[in-house]
PDB file of C-alpha atoms in Angstrom:
ATOM      1  CA  TYR A   1       5.808  -5.243 -12.255  1.00 53.00           C
ATOM      2  CA  VAL A   2       4.110  -4.865 -15.620  1.00 62.00           C
ATOM      3  CA  MET A   3       3.879  -1.087 -15.388  1.00 65.00           C
ATOM      4  CA  ASP A   4       7.581  -0.668 -14.675  1.00 68.00           C
ATOM      5  CA  GLU A   5       9.027  -3.146 -17.168  1.00 74.00           C
ATOM      6  CA  VAL A   6       6.591  -2.833 -20.069  1.00 77.00           C
ATOM      7  CA  LEU A   7       5.171   0.690 -19.839  1.00 76.00           C
ATOM      8  CA  GLY A   8       8.161   2.410 -18.266  1.00 78.00           C
ATOM      9  CA  LEU A   9       6.081   3.846 -15.415  1.00 79.00           C
ATOM     10  CA  PRO A  10       7.425   3.751 -11.863  1.00 81.00           C
ATOM     11  CA  SER A  11       6.158   0.753  -9.942  1.00 78.00           C
ATOM     12  CA  PHE A  12       3.925   1.206  -6.915  1.00 84.00           C
ATOM     13  CA  SER A  13       2.205  -0.933  -4.339  1.00 87.00           C
ATOM     14  CA  TYR A  14      -1.138  -0.442  -2.663  1.00 86.00           C
ATOM     15  CA  GLY A  15      -3.456  -2.236  -0.298  1.00 86.00           C
ATOM     16  CA  ALA A  16      -6.658  -3.643  -1.767  1.00 87.00           C
ATOM     17  CA  GLY A  17      -9.621  -4.987   0.187  1.00 87.00           C
ATOM     18  CA  LEU A  18     -10.499  -8.662   0.010  1.00 89.00           C
ATOM     19  CA  ASN A  19     -13.713  -7.825  -1.849  1.00 87.00           C
ATOM     20  CA  LEU A  20     -11.613  -6.929  -4.900  1.00 86.00           C
ATOM     21  CA  TYR A  21     -10.293 -10.501  -4.991  1.00 89.00           C
ATOM     22  CA  ASN A  22     -13.719 -12.170  -5.228  1.00 88.00           C
ATOM     23  CA  THR A  23     -13.413 -13.033  -8.917  1.00 84.00           C
ATOM     24  CA  GLY A  24     -10.471 -14.687 -10.581  1.00 84.00           C
ATOM     25  CA  TYR A  25     -10.128 -12.034 -13.266  1.00 86.00           C
ATOM     26  CA  THR A  26      -9.788  -9.065 -10.937  1.00 86.00           C
ATOM     27  CA  ALA A  27      -7.513 -10.994  -8.579  1.00 87.00           C
ATOM     28  CA  TYR A  28      -5.244 -11.886 -11.499  1.00 88.00           C
ATOM     29  CA  PHE A  29      -4.778  -8.252 -12.472  1.00 86.00           C
ATOM     30  CA  MET A  30      -4.689  -6.871  -8.928  1.00 86.00           C
ATOM     31  CA  ASN A  31      -1.714  -9.067  -8.062  1.00 81.00           C
ATOM     32  CA  ARG A  32       0.149  -8.036 -11.200  1.00 80.00           C
ATOM     33  CA  LEU A  33      -0.509  -4.323 -10.731  1.00 81.00           C
ATOM     34  CA  GLY A  34       1.149  -4.128  -7.321  1.00 83.00           C
ATOM     35  CA  ALA A  35      -1.776  -4.740  -4.968  1.00 87.00           C
ATOM     36  CA  TYR A  36      -1.483  -6.627  -1.715  1.00 87.00           C
ATOM     37  CA  ARG A  37      -4.497  -8.020   0.123  1.00 89.00           C
ATOM     38  CA  VAL A  38      -5.840  -6.216   3.151  1.00 89.00           C
ATOM     39  CA  ASP A  39      -8.522  -7.693   5.395  1.00 90.00           C
ATOM     40  CA  ARG A  40     -10.060  -4.624   7.023  1.00 85.00           C
ATOM     41  CA  ARG A  41     -11.929  -6.771   9.562  1.00 90.00           C
ATOM     42  CA  LYS A  42      -8.741  -8.101  11.145  1.00 91.00           C
ATOM     43  CA  LYS A  43      -7.582  -6.007  14.069  1.00 89.00           C
ATOM     44  CA  ASN A  44      -4.979  -8.461  15.348  1.00 93.00           C
ATOM     45  CA  PRO A  45      -1.843  -6.487  16.315  1.00 93.00           C
ATOM     46  CA  ILE A  46       0.432  -9.049  14.640  1.00 95.00           C
ATOM     47  CA  TYR A  47      -1.486  -8.782  11.344  1.00 92.00           C
ATOM     48  CA  LEU A  48      -1.385  -4.988  11.449  1.00 89.00           C
ATOM     49  CA  GLU A  49       2.342  -5.010  12.242  1.00 90.00           C
ATOM     50  CA  VAL A  50       3.023  -7.337   9.286  1.00 91.00           C
ATOM     51  CA  LEU A  51       1.133  -4.953   6.972  1.00 88.00           C
ATOM     52  CA  LYS A  52       3.199  -2.033   8.259  1.00 88.00           C
ATOM     53  CA  SER A  53       6.427  -3.996   7.843  1.00 89.00           C
ATOM     54  CA  MET A  54       5.476  -4.957   4.289  1.00 87.00           C
ATOM     55  CA  SER A  55       4.850  -1.326   3.410  1.00 87.00           C
ATOM     56  CA  ASN A  56       8.078  -0.236   5.100  1.00 88.00           C
ATOM     57  CA  LEU A  57      10.182  -2.831   3.263  1.00 88.00           C
ATOM     58  CA  SER A  58       8.541  -1.974  -0.043  1.00 88.00           C
ATOM     59  CA  LEU A  59       9.401   1.706   0.424  1.00 88.00           C
ATOM     60  CA  GLN A  60      12.978   0.930   1.426  1.00 88.00           C
ATOM     61  CA  ARG A  61      13.400  -1.090  -1.778  1.00 88.00           C
ATOM     62  CA  GLY A  62      12.314   1.895  -3.860  1.00 86.00           C
ATOM     63  CA  THR A  63       8.706   0.999  -4.626  1.00 86.00           C
ATOM     64  CA  ASN A  64       6.271   3.883  -4.397  1.00 86.00           C
ATOM     65  CA  SER A  65       3.317   3.416  -2.056  1.00 86.00           C
ATOM     66  CA  LEU A  66      -0.158   4.532  -3.022  1.00 82.00           C
ATOM     67  CA  PHE A  67      -2.643   5.039  -0.215  1.00 78.00           C
ATOM     68  CA  PHE A  68      -5.755   7.028   0.531  1.00 74.00           C
ATOM     69  CA  PRO A  69      -5.351   9.207   3.655  1.00 72.00           C
ATOM     70  CA  GLY A  70      -8.981   8.601   4.643  1.00 72.00           C
ATOM     71  CA  GLY A  71      -8.507   4.830   4.444  1.00 71.00           C
ATOM     72  CA  THR A  72     -10.509   4.393   1.224  1.00 71.00           C
ATOM     73  CA  ARG A  73     -11.404   6.154  -1.997  1.00 70.00           C
ATOM     74  CA  SER A  74     -13.500   9.286  -1.599  1.00 72.00           C
ATOM     75  CA  ARG A  75     -16.985   8.721  -2.999  1.00 76.00           C
ATOM     76  CA  SER A  76     -17.733  12.465  -3.106  1.00 80.00           C
ATOM     77  CA  ASP A  77     -14.446  13.621  -4.704  1.00 78.00           C
ATOM     78  CA  SER A  78     -13.716  15.767  -1.653  1.00 78.00           C
ATOM     79  CA  LEU A  79     -10.898  15.499   0.862  1.00 74.00           C
ATOM     80  CA  GLU A  80     -11.544  13.326   3.876  1.00 75.00           C
ATOM     81  CA  THR A  81     -12.121  15.190   7.126  1.00 76.00           C
ATOM     82  CA  HIS A  82     -10.734  12.399   9.330  1.00 77.00           C
ATOM     83  CA  LEU A  83      -7.351  11.235   8.105  1.00 72.00           C
ATOM     84  CA  LYS A  84      -5.899   7.847   9.037  1.00 73.00           C
ATOM     85  CA  ILE A  85      -2.173   8.195   9.488  1.00 75.00           C
ATOM     86  CA  GLY A  86      -1.133   4.540   9.872  1.00 75.00           C
ATOM     87  CA  LEU A  87       0.534   4.137   6.482  1.00 75.00           C
ATOM     88  CA  LEU A  88       1.884   7.657   6.615  1.00 79.00           C
ATOM     89  CA  GLY A  89       3.768   6.550   9.724  1.00 83.00           C
ATOM     90  CA  THR A  90       5.387   3.711   7.774  1.00 85.00           C
ATOM     91  CA  VAL A  91       6.622   6.247   5.211  1.00 84.00           C
ATOM     92  CA  VAL A  92       8.293   8.225   7.984  1.00 88.00           C
ATOM     93  CA  GLU A  93       9.773   5.042   9.495  1.00 88.00           C
ATOM     94  CA  ALA A  94      11.112   3.905   6.101  1.00 89.00           C
ATOM     95  CA  GLN A  95      12.664   7.318   5.445  1.00 89.00           C
ATOM     96  CA  ARG A  96      14.311   7.277   8.868  1.00 91.00           C
ATOM     97  CA  ALA A  97      15.680   3.754   8.311  1.00 90.00           C
ATOM     98  CA  MET A  98      17.075   4.713   4.898  1.00 90.00           C
ATOM     99  CA  TYR A  99      18.656   7.867   6.327  1.00 92.00           C
ATOM    100  CA  GLU A 100      20.274   5.921   9.173  1.00 92.00           C
ATOM    101  CA  SER A 101      21.644   3.286   6.777  1.00 90.00           C
ATOM    102  CA  GLY A 102      23.024   5.942   4.429  1.00 87.00           C
ATOM    103  CA  LYS A 103      20.776   5.176   1.450  1.00 75.00           C
TER     104      LYS A 103
END
């Protein structure tokens, strides 16, 4: 990670929609800044489980996870009224796995 090695900031990962990968320039930087691609249209259980596993493994390896509780950025700068807790669940699962393994 550029931010960790060069700038000395803690590394983090975050999901980014496919629309942010439409141009080569943004895709180049998104990949290097810790983003992983998320296709919001896919509802396949296997795809969703792989995303959760990726987040879980990333957390267990010490990478911070950045996510928006409402599922996207707030356009009005206010807190979302309906929170999506999918990724929050992976944080809990990763913490439990690290506790059980003694990390």
